[in-house]
Amino acid sequence: MPAPNVIPLNLTSLKAACSQCNLRELCLPYGLTEDEVAQLDNLVGARRKLKRGQHLYRAGDPFEALYAIKIGFFKTDILLEDGRDQVTGFQMAGEILGMDGIGTEVHTCNSIALEDSEICVIPFPQLEHLSREIRALQHHFHKVMSREIVRDHGVMMLLGTMRAEERLAAFLLNLSQRFTARGYSPQEFHLRMTREEIGSYLGLKLETVSRAFSRFQEEGLISVHQKHIRILDNAGLKKLLSHQPG
Amino acid sequence: MPAPNVIPLNLTSLKAACSQCNLRELCLPYGLTEDEVAQLDNLVGARRKLKRGQHLYRAGDPFEALYAIKIGFFKTDILLEDGRDQVTGFQMAGEILGMDGIGTEVHTCNSIALEDSEICVIPFPQLEHLSREIRALQHHFHKVMSREIVRDHGVMMLLGTMRAEERLAAFLLNLSQRFTARGYSPQEFHLRMTREEIGSYLGLKLETVSRAFSRFQEEGLISVHQKHIRILDNAGLKKLLSHQPG
DNA sequence: GGTGCACGTTGACCCAGATCAAACGGCCTG
DNA sequence: CAGGCCGTTTGATCTGGGTCAACGTGCACC
């Protein structure tokens, strides 16, 4: 590529502006007054674009900032020395990445864009500074972290007690619900991740994920074409979850 | 019982005093100056004693405070409507309980004492207030929450990718390391939980846990008598973890 | 507009861990 | 000190999902 990788652009357009962002209600600015959001605007650094497959950060990178997803879709994963890895989460617009790094000042997982994406950089020392000034920001940030803990407990439950089809049903319902919150259709969506990535997240092999999709389709619960999913029987999927194994 | 359950005692002895506590370096006061710890003393409410089996809080209880374990041992668990449950963690002295409740203002899991225990009540609004004043407290609290997230990722890894014996080895090494940090022997300790609770945490049935213990003993890795564990070959246990399945 | 390759599906077989069952041991209580 | 009970161990058998293998399929890139 002959051009330098920093392309001269209108800088004001690169600067994140929470006050103008349609994700305000899902993201950090939630619950802030206009005045307070303006202060957050000052804090949030440049936006950053990532191509599909690019790392936002890697395990071992020094922790400096949190990242709010403006556009796109990410996964986080952990890689053990012996080669085993596990997807620990999928993140979509309005969600915050990077909180794994606060405790050790080093990131403990990898964050990878699953489609072309755009994130807002939130330098962490400044975030702490501002949340000492703005009570609502402080409290909301604590809520975001707490919810991440609760989400993780849900995944532990899923991995520890659920059967393959229950896991996949839970996964689909969770995606559906999150897409809905972002104004997309609850019934119809496009999976950004491969069967293998779904399997890794759910503690299953890709073949098992594929078979479960086929079974759901046979049973008329969903229709699947490649990565395109349509939920035909929401209640049926939910029923799968609340049923005792056996 | 004829006596009321609030027994008149010297009130100053009931009041928590971080400044006097030998867990300072493991708990919230970590990294604070003497002055700052004194402020924390004012914030931390009464201590509370719990008998073995008693709930510290239940899923659904309104969230009001965090709890620092002064003495004792706890488990947290989640119960689904269909009766399935999962232990999400075991907590020991110096660790903080209750962070699951911040996000929704309601606790999302149960916290139960596995032995007679004593905790310090940290009213959350006051903690947020003080951490707006004391930078080090704010930052340390964020670290504590972040580490909980990272711990949960570790459990997800364990549940998603490890075989039964690897899970148990990881569990024993983790306990050993945490006991060590508290000044107890790394080789020898008493399990506060049943085989069933270990199994629930590790996504295994109690019979599988029992068999894995027996196998470890046959192989000379540990000795087990009831809940008394002695680690004989730490390196051997570690090797179990880094080996590829099959 | 082919063609290569990554991703996905499906089938056959296998095994780790679940399930079912029985017996044991330490402890608490009467 | 007997009896009962909870937690644990151990054995026998079963099975959900893993593993291995072959074959489709759609998209990206010449």
PDB file of C-alpha atoms in Angstrom, chain A:
ATOM      1  CA  MET A   1       0.000   0.000   0.000  1.00  0.00           C
ATOM      2  CA  PRO A   2       1.660   3.264  -1.081  1.00  0.00           C
ATOM      3  CA  ALA A   3      -0.437   5.514   1.165  1.00  0.00           C
ATOM      4  CA  PRO A   4       0.478   5.815   4.855  1.00  0.00           C
ATOM      5  CA  ASN A   5      -1.932   3.977   7.132  1.00  0.00           C
ATOM      6  CA  VAL A   6      -3.078   7.235   8.684  1.00  0.00           C
ATOM      7  CA  ILE A   7      -5.264   8.709   6.007  1.00  0.00           C
ATOM      8  CA  PRO A   8      -5.843  12.462   6.250  1.00  0.00           C
ATOM      9  CA  LEU A   9      -9.518  12.972   6.977  1.00  0.00           C
ATOM     10  CA  ASN A  10     -11.722  15.593   8.470  1.00  0.00           C
ATOM     11  CA  LEU A  11     -10.639  15.249  12.084  1.00  0.00           C
ATOM     12  CA  THR A  12     -13.903  16.426  13.575  1.00  0.00           C
ATOM     13  CA  SER A  13     -15.640  13.511  11.886  1.00  0.00           C
ATOM     14  CA  LEU A  14     -13.198  11.081  13.452  1.00  0.00           C
ATOM     15  CA  LYS A  15     -13.714  12.473  16.910  1.00  0.00           C
ATOM     16  CA  ALA A  16     -16.347  10.521  18.758  1.00  0.00           C
ATOM     17  CA  ALA A  17     -19.348  12.492  19.908  1.00  0.00           C
ATOM     18  CA  CYS A  18     -21.496  10.704  22.430  1.00  0.00           C
ATOM     19  CA  SER A  19     -23.970  13.564  22.289  1.00  0.00           C
ATOM     20  CA  GLN A  20     -24.664  12.792  18.635  1.00  0.00           C
ATOM     21  CA  CYS A  21     -24.594   9.026  18.954  1.00  0.00           C
ATOM     22  CA  ASN A  22     -27.723   6.932  18.550  1.00  0.00           C
ATOM     23  CA  LEU A  23     -26.314   4.374  20.968  1.00  0.00           C
ATOM     24  CA  ARG A  24     -26.418   6.810  23.898  1.00  0.00           C
ATOM     25  CA  GLU A  25     -29.069   4.824  25.652  1.00  0.00           C
ATOM     26  CA  LEU A  26     -27.208   1.528  25.403  1.00  0.00           C
ATOM     27  CA  CYS A  27     -23.708   2.776  26.019  1.00  0.00           C
ATOM     28  CA  LEU A  28     -21.802   4.704  28.677  1.00  0.00           C
ATOM     29  CA  PRO A  29     -23.766   7.976  28.403  1.00  0.00           C
ATOM     30  CA  TYR A  30     -26.906   6.280  29.672  1.00  0.00           C
ATOM     31  CA  GLY A  31     -28.604   8.383  32.317  1.00  0.00           C
ATOM     32  CA  LEU A  32     -26.365  11.424  31.954  1.00  0.00           C
ATOM     33  CA  THR A  33     -27.629  14.973  31.515  1.00  0.00           C
ATOM     34  CA  GLU A  34     -26.767  16.837  28.289  1.00  0.00           C
ATOM     35  CA  ASP A  35     -24.127  18.726  30.182  1.00  0.00           C
ATOM     36  CA  GLU A  36     -22.536  15.569  31.462  1.00  0.00           C
ATOM     37  CA  VAL A  37     -22.580  13.925  28.035  1.00  0.00           C
ATOM     38  CA  ALA A  38     -20.711  16.955  26.733  1.00  0.00           C
ATOM     39  CA  GLN A  39     -17.986  16.296  29.305  1.00  0.00           C
ATOM     40  CA  LEU A  40     -17.863  12.680  28.177  1.00  0.00           C
ATOM     41  CA  ASP A  41     -17.423  13.925  24.596  1.00  0.00           C
ATOM     42  CA  ASN A  42     -14.240  15.664  25.668  1.00  0.00           C
ATOM     43  CA  LEU A  43     -12.918  12.528  27.226  1.00  0.00           C
ATOM     44  CA  VAL A  44     -13.649  10.042  24.473  1.00  0.00           C
ATOM     45  CA  GLY A  45     -10.725   9.959  22.098  1.00  0.00           C
ATOM     46  CA  ALA A  46     -10.672   9.316  18.393  1.00  0.00           C
ATOM     47  CA  ARG A  47     -12.729   6.663  16.759  1.00  0.00           C
ATOM     48  CA  ARG A  48     -10.915   3.724  15.288  1.00  0.00           C
ATOM     49  CA  LYS A  49     -11.935   1.562  12.354  1.00  0.00           C
ATOM     50  CA  LEU A  50     -11.165  -2.124  12.203  1.00  0.00           C
ATOM     51  CA  LYS A  51     -11.425  -4.474   9.270  1.00  0.00           C
ATOM     52  CA  ARG A  52     -12.936  -7.904   9.673  1.00  0.00           C
ATOM     53  CA  GLY A  53     -10.410 -10.184  11.344  1.00  0.00           C
ATOM     54  CA  GLN A  54      -8.365  -7.368  12.872  1.00  0.00           C
ATOM     55  CA  HIS A  55      -7.473  -7.380  16.563  1.00  0.00           C
ATOM     56  CA  LEU A  56      -8.658  -4.517  18.724  1.00  0.00           C
ATOM     57  CA  TYR A  57      -6.241  -5.738  21.390  1.00  0.00           C
ATOM     58  CA  ARG A  58      -4.414  -8.906  22.257  1.00  0.00           C
ATOM     59  CA  ALA A  59      -3.822 -10.780  25.488  1.00  0.00           C
ATOM     60  CA  GLY A  60      -0.667  -9.281  26.951  1.00  0.00           C
ATOM     61  CA  ASP A  61      -1.165  -5.785  25.527  1.00  0.00           C
ATOM     62  CA  PRO A  62      -0.902  -3.085  28.179  1.00  0.00           C
ATOM     63  CA  PHE A  63      -4.305  -1.885  29.290  1.00  0.00           C
ATOM     64  CA  GLU A  64      -4.913   1.769  28.562  1.00  0.00           C
ATOM     65  CA  ALA A  65      -8.484   2.270  27.484  1.00  0.00           C
ATOM     66  CA  LEU A  66     -11.936   0.826  27.241  1.00  0.00           C
ATOM     67  CA  TYR A  67     -13.615   0.654  23.869  1.00  0.00           C
ATOM     68  CA  ALA A  68     -17.246   1.277  23.010  1.00  0.00           C
ATOM     69  CA  ILE A  69     -18.465  -0.420  19.866  1.00  0.00           C
ATOM     70  CA  LYS A  70     -20.010   2.140  17.555  1.00  0.00           C
ATOM     71  CA  ILE A  71     -20.504  -0.103  14.535  1.00  0.00           C
ATOM     72  CA  GLY A  72     -19.792  -3.766  14.104  1.00  0.00           C
ATOM     73  CA  PHE A  73     -19.415  -7.047  15.888  1.00  0.00           C
ATOM     74  CA  PHE A  74     -16.589  -8.540  17.955  1.00  0.00           C
ATOM     75  CA  LYS A  75     -15.563 -11.687  19.703  1.00  0.00           C
ATOM     76  CA  THR A  76     -13.234 -12.053  22.678  1.00  0.00           C
ATOM     77  CA  ASP A  77     -11.218 -15.194  23.173  1.00  0.00           C
ATOM     78  CA  ILE A  78      -8.579 -16.725  25.386  1.00  0.00           C
ATOM     79  CA  LEU A  79      -5.756 -18.880  24.083  1.00  0.00           C
ATOM     80  CA  LEU A  80      -3.953 -21.324  26.382  1.00  0.00           C
ATOM     81  CA  GLU A  81      -0.291 -22.266  25.846  1.00  0.00           C
ATOM     82  CA  ASP A  82      -1.315 -25.777  24.853  1.00  0.00           C
ATOM     83  CA  GLY A  83      -3.301 -24.418  21.925  1.00  0.00           C
ATOM     84  CA  ARG A  84      -6.766 -24.745  23.366  1.00  0.00           C
ATOM     85  CA  ASP A  85      -8.898 -21.685  23.064  1.00  0.00           C
ATOM     86  CA  GLN A  86     -12.302 -20.496  24.096  1.00  0.00           C
ATOM     87  CA  VAL A  87     -14.483 -17.695  22.859  1.00  0.00           C
ATOM     88  CA  THR A  88     -15.555 -15.828  25.994  1.00  0.00           C
ATOM     89  CA  GLY A  89     -18.080 -13.531  24.381  1.00  0.00           C
ATOM     90  CA  PHE A  90     -19.574 -11.823  21.356  1.00  0.00           C
ATOM     91  CA  GLN A  91     -20.068  -8.070  21.548  1.00  0.00           C
ATOM     92  CA  MET A  92     -22.208  -5.755  19.495  1.00  0.00           C
ATOM     93  CA  ALA A  93     -22.835  -2.031  19.069  1.00  0.00           C
ATOM     94  CA  GLY A  94     -23.153  -0.114  22.318  1.00  0.00           C
ATOM     95  CA  GLU A  95     -21.243  -2.684  24.344  1.00  0.00           C
ATOM     96  CA  ILE A  96     -17.987  -1.975  26.139  1.00  0.00           C
ATOM     97  CA  LEU A  97     -14.785  -3.915  25.507  1.00  0.00           C
ATOM     98  CA  GLY A  98     -11.593  -4.089  27.511  1.00  0.00           C
ATOM     99  CA  MET A  99     -12.721  -4.391  31.127  1.00  0.00           C
ATOM    100  CA  ASP A 100     -10.688  -7.591  31.450  1.00  0.00           C
ATOM    101  CA  GLY A 101      -7.552  -5.443  31.518  1.00  0.00           C
ATOM    102  CA  ILE A 102      -8.310  -3.217  34.497  1.00  0.00           C
ATOM    103  CA  GLY A 103      -7.368  -5.726  37.175  1.00  0.00           C
ATOM    104  CA  THR A 104      -3.885  -6.557  35.964  1.00  0.00           C
ATOM    105  CA  GLU A 105      -3.208  -3.518  33.770  1.00  0.00           C
ATOM    106  CA  VAL A 106      -2.680  -5.956  30.921  1.00  0.00           C
ATOM    107  CA  HIS A 107      -5.352  -7.402  28.660  1.00  0.00           C
ATOM    108  CA  THR A 108      -6.151 -11.012  29.434  1.00  0.00           C
ATOM    109  CA  CYS A 109      -7.986 -11.894  26.243  1.00  0.00           C
ATOM    110  CA  ASN A 110      -8.008 -11.100  22.548  1.00  0.00           C
ATOM    111  CA  SER A 111     -10.635  -8.920  20.988  1.00  0.00           C
ATOM    112  CA  ILE A 112     -11.241  -9.451  17.286  1.00  0.00           C
ATOM    113  CA  ALA A 113     -13.610  -7.742  14.849  1.00  0.00           C
ATOM    114  CA  LEU A 114     -15.947 -10.230  13.165  1.00  0.00           C
ATOM    115  CA  GLU A 115     -16.984  -7.630  10.605  1.00  0.00           C
ATOM    116  CA  ASP A 116     -15.729  -4.212   9.592  1.00  0.00           C
ATOM    117  CA  SER A 117     -16.239  -2.176  12.742  1.00  0.00           C
ATOM    118  CA  GLU A 118     -15.739   1.142  14.392  1.00  0.00           C
ATOM    119  CA  ILE A 119     -15.012   1.756  18.050  1.00  0.00           C
ATOM    120  CA  CYS A 120     -14.656   4.768  20.345  1.00  0.00           C
ATOM    121  CA  VAL A 121     -11.527   4.878  22.477  1.00  0.00           C
ATOM    122  CA  ILE A 122     -12.173   5.744  26.136  1.00  0.00           C
ATOM    123  CA  PRO A 123      -8.840   6.326  27.895  1.00  0.00           C
ATOM    124  CA  PHE A 124      -9.287   4.686  31.261  1.00  0.00           C
ATOM    125  CA  PRO A 125      -7.484   7.132  33.567  1.00  0.00           C
ATOM    126  CA  GLN A 126      -9.650   9.914  32.170  1.00  0.00           C
ATOM    127  CA  LEU A 127     -12.764   7.809  32.595  1.00  0.00           C
ATOM    128  CA  GLU A 128     -11.908   7.278  36.247  1.00  0.00           C
ATOM    129  CA  HIS A 129     -11.201  10.961  36.597  1.00  0.00           C
ATOM    130  CA  LEU A 130     -14.522  11.985  35.119  1.00  0.00           C
ATOM    131  CA  SER A 131     -16.444   9.388  37.058  1.00  0.00           C
ATOM    132  CA  ARG A 132     -15.091  10.947  40.237  1.00  0.00           C
ATOM    133  CA  GLU A 133     -16.861  14.129  39.122  1.00  0.00           C
ATOM    134  CA  ILE A 134     -20.044  12.707  37.650  1.00  0.00           C
ATOM    135  CA  ARG A 135     -21.932  10.478  40.026  1.00  0.00           C
ATOM    136  CA  ALA A 136     -24.229   9.113  37.319  1.00  0.00           C
ATOM    137  CA  LEU A 137     -21.312   8.148  35.114  1.00  0.00           C
ATOM    138  CA  GLN A 138     -19.574   6.412  37.984  1.00  0.00           C
ATOM    139  CA  HIS A 139     -22.674   4.492  38.916  1.00  0.00           C
ATOM    140  CA  HIS A 140     -23.480   3.522  35.357  1.00  0.00           C
ATOM    141  CA  PHE A 141     -19.963   2.270  34.773  1.00  0.00           C
ATOM    142  CA  HIS A 142     -20.243   0.111  37.873  1.00  0.00           C
ATOM    143  CA  LYS A 143     -23.478  -1.271  36.516  1.00  0.00           C
ATOM    144  CA  VAL A 144     -21.859  -2.114  33.209  1.00  0.00           C
ATOM    145  CA  MET A 145     -19.098  -4.047  34.957  1.00  0.00           C
ATOM    146  CA  SER A 146     -21.551  -5.807  37.243  1.00  0.00           C
ATOM    147  CA  ARG A 147     -23.687  -6.851  34.301  1.00  0.00           C
ATOM    148  CA  GLU A 148     -20.643  -8.349  32.677  1.00  0.00           C
ATOM    149  CA  ILE A 149     -20.140 -10.454  35.806  1.00  0.00           C
ATOM    150  CA  VAL A 150     -23.768 -11.542  35.744  1.00  0.00           C
ATOM    151  CA  ARG A 151     -23.531 -12.376  32.042  1.00  0.00           C
ATOM    152  CA  ASP A 152     -20.499 -14.526  32.767  1.00  0.00           C
ATOM    153  CA  HIS A 153     -22.427 -16.357  35.469  1.00  0.00           C
ATOM    154  CA  GLY A 154     -25.096 -17.085  32.891  1.00  0.00           C
ATOM    155  CA  VAL A 155     -22.494 -18.572  30.578  1.00  0.00           C
ATOM    156  CA  MET A 156     -21.132 -20.650  33.452  1.00  0.00           C
ATOM    157  CA  MET A 157     -24.657 -21.955  34.049  1.00  0.00           C
ATOM    158  CA  LEU A 158     -25.011 -22.750  30.381  1.00  0.00           C
ATOM    159  CA  LEU A 159     -21.673 -24.547  30.188  1.00  0.00           C
ATOM    160  CA  GLY A 160     -22.113 -26.329  33.478  1.00  0.00           C
ATOM    161  CA  THR A 161     -25.663 -27.605  33.324  1.00  0.00           C
ATOM    162  CA  MET A 162     -27.180 -27.392  29.844  1.00  0.00           C
ATOM    163  CA  ARG A 163     -27.362 -29.902  27.026  1.00  0.00           C
ATOM    164  CA  ALA A 164     -26.189 -29.036  23.528  1.00  0.00           C
ATOM    165  CA  GLU A 165     -29.591 -28.011  22.163  1.00  0.00           C
ATOM    166  CA  GLU A 166     -30.422 -25.968  25.227  1.00  0.00           C
ATOM    167  CA  ARG A 167     -27.154 -24.103  24.870  1.00  0.00           C
ATOM    168  CA  LEU A 168     -27.818 -23.264  21.266  1.00  0.00           C
ATOM    169  CA  ALA A 169     -31.400 -22.219  21.989  1.00  0.00           C
ATOM    170  CA  ALA A 170     -30.185 -19.953  24.780  1.00  0.00           C
ATOM    171  CA  PHE A 171     -27.592 -18.503  22.449  1.00  0.00           C
ATOM    172  CA  LEU A 172     -30.098 -17.731  19.692  1.00  0.00           C
ATOM    173  CA  LEU A 173     -32.583 -16.192  22.099  1.00  0.00           C
ATOM    174  CA  ASN A 174     -29.856 -14.046  23.613  1.00  0.00           C
ATOM    175  CA  LEU A 175     -28.730 -12.774  20.202  1.00  0.00           C
ATOM    176  CA  SER A 176     -32.322 -12.129  19.194  1.00  0.00           C
ATOM    177  CA  GLN A 177     -32.961 -10.116  22.321  1.00  0.00           C
ATOM    178  CA  ARG A 178     -29.824  -8.042  21.858  1.00  0.00           C
ATOM    179  CA  PHE A 179     -30.574  -7.349  18.210  1.00  0.00           C
ATOM    180  CA  THR A 180     -34.057  -6.257  19.229  1.00  0.00           C
ATOM    181  CA  ALA A 181     -32.639  -3.798  21.747  1.00  0.00           C
ATOM    182  CA  ARG A 182     -30.712  -2.264  18.835  1.00  0.00           C
ATOM    183  CA  GLY A 183     -33.746  -1.872  16.656  1.00  0.00           C
ATOM    184  CA  TYR A 184     -33.226  -4.904  14.452  1.00  0.00           C
ATOM    185  CA  SER A 185     -35.660  -7.715  13.829  1.00  0.00           C
ATOM    186  CA  PRO A 186     -35.994 -10.223  16.673  1.00  0.00           C
ATOM    187  CA  GLN A 187     -36.848 -13.028  14.213  1.00  0.00           C
ATOM    188  CA  GLU A 188     -34.310 -12.608  11.515  1.00  0.00           C
ATOM    189  CA  PHE A 189     -30.603 -11.949  11.691  1.00  0.00           C
ATOM    190  CA  HIS A 190     -27.250 -12.694  10.262  1.00  0.00           C
ATOM    191  CA  LEU A 191     -24.701 -14.609  12.305  1.00  0.00           C
ATOM    192  CA  ARG A 192     -21.350 -12.917  12.182  1.00  0.00           C
ATOM    193  CA  MET A 193     -19.475 -15.891  13.534  1.00  0.00           C
ATOM    194  CA  THR A 194     -18.683 -19.369  12.223  1.00  0.00           C
ATOM    195  CA  ARG A 195     -20.090 -22.624  13.590  1.00  0.00           C
ATOM    196  CA  GLU A 196     -16.718 -23.228  15.149  1.00  0.00           C
ATOM    197  CA  GLU A 197     -16.817 -19.920  17.026  1.00  0.00           C
ATOM    198  CA  ILE A 198     -20.337 -20.608  18.231  1.00  0.00           C
ATOM    199  CA  GLY A 199     -19.185 -24.044  19.349  1.00  0.00           C
ATOM    200  CA  SER A 200     -16.190 -22.633  21.165  1.00  0.00           C
ATOM    201  CA  TYR A 201     -18.399 -20.181  23.036  1.00  0.00           C
ATOM    202  CA  LEU A 202     -20.921 -22.876  23.919  1.00  0.00           C
ATOM    203  CA  GLY A 203     -18.392 -25.567  24.805  1.00  0.00           C
ATOM    204  CA  LEU A 204     -19.404 -27.719  21.829  1.00  0.00           C
ATOM    205  CA  LYS A 205     -17.761 -28.951  18.636  1.00  0.00           C
ATOM    206  CA  LEU A 206     -18.740 -27.338  15.380  1.00  0.00           C
ATOM    207  CA  GLU A 207     -20.360 -30.575  14.177  1.00  0.00           C
ATOM    208  CA  THR A 208     -22.621 -30.571  17.202  1.00  0.00           C
ATOM    209  CA  VAL A 209     -23.633 -26.986  16.534  1.00  0.00           C
ATOM    210  CA  SER A 210     -24.373 -27.830  12.925  1.00  0.00           C
ATOM    211  CA  ARG A 211     -26.445 -30.867  13.904  1.00  0.00           C
ATOM    212  CA  ALA A 212     -28.404 -28.851  16.439  1.00  0.00           C
ATOM    213  CA  PHE A 213     -29.173 -26.217  13.804  1.00  0.00           C
ATOM    214  CA  SER A 214     -30.394 -28.944  11.459  1.00  0.00           C
ATOM    215  CA  ARG A 215     -32.528 -30.477  14.190  1.00  0.00           C
ATOM    216  CA  PHE A 216     -34.086 -27.109  15.050  1.00  0.00           C
ATOM    217  CA  GLN A 217     -34.880 -26.659  11.386  1.00  0.00           C
ATOM    218  CA  GLU A 218     -36.453 -30.124  11.079  1.00  0.00           C
ATOM    219  CA  GLU A 219     -38.583 -29.330  14.098  1.00  0.00           C
ATOM    220  CA  GLY A 220     -39.719 -26.052  12.581  1.00  0.00           C
ATOM    221  CA  LEU A 221     -38.197 -23.911  15.317  1.00  0.00           C
ATOM    222  CA  ILE A 222     -35.950 -21.917  13.001  1.00  0.00           C
ATOM    223  CA  SER A 223     -34.871 -21.745   9.415  1.00  0.00           C
ATOM    224  CA  VAL A 224     -31.170 -21.652   8.629  1.00  0.00           C
ATOM    225  CA  HIS A 225     -29.454 -20.770   5.406  1.00  0.00           C
ATOM    226  CA  GLN A 226     -25.759 -20.413   5.971  1.00  0.00           C
ATOM    227  CA  LYS A 227     -25.412 -17.605   8.453  1.00  0.00           C
ATOM    228  CA  HIS A 228     -28.908 -16.315   7.935  1.00  0.00           C
ATOM    229  CA  ILE A 229     -31.214 -17.271  10.791  1.00  0.00           C
ATOM    230  CA  ARG A 230     -34.941 -16.852  11.044  1.00  0.00           C
ATOM    231  CA  ILE A 231     -36.650 -17.734  14.294  1.00  0.00           C
ATOM    232  CA  LEU A 232     -40.007 -19.346  13.503  1.00  0.00           C
ATOM    233  CA  ASP A 233     -41.057 -20.502  16.961  1.00  0.00           C
ATOM    234  CA  ASN A 234     -39.719 -18.343  19.746  1.00  0.00           C
ATOM    235  CA  ALA A 235     -41.856 -20.033  22.369  1.00  0.00           C
ATOM    236  CA  GLY A 236     -40.621 -23.423  21.213  1.00  0.00           C
ATOM    237  CA  LEU A 237     -37.029 -22.363  21.726  1.00  0.00           C
ATOM    238  CA  LYS A 238     -37.836 -20.990  25.165  1.00  0.00           C
ATOM    239  CA  LYS A 239     -39.533 -24.238  26.098  1.00  0.00           C
ATOM    240  CA  LEU A 240     -36.346 -26.107  25.288  1.00  0.00           C
ATOM    241  CA  LEU A 241     -34.612 -24.118  27.994  1.00  0.00           C
ATOM    242  CA  SER A 242     -36.971 -24.653  30.872  1.00  0.00           C
ATOM    243  CA  HIS A 243     -37.195 -28.391  30.429  1.00  0.00           C
ATOM    244  CA  GLN A 244     -35.408 -30.707  32.739  1.00  0.00           C
ATOM    245  CA  PRO A 245     -32.874 -32.952  30.978  1.00  0.00           C
ATOM    246  CA  GLY A 246     -34.308 -36.414  30.332  1.00  0.00           C
TER     247      GLY A 246
END
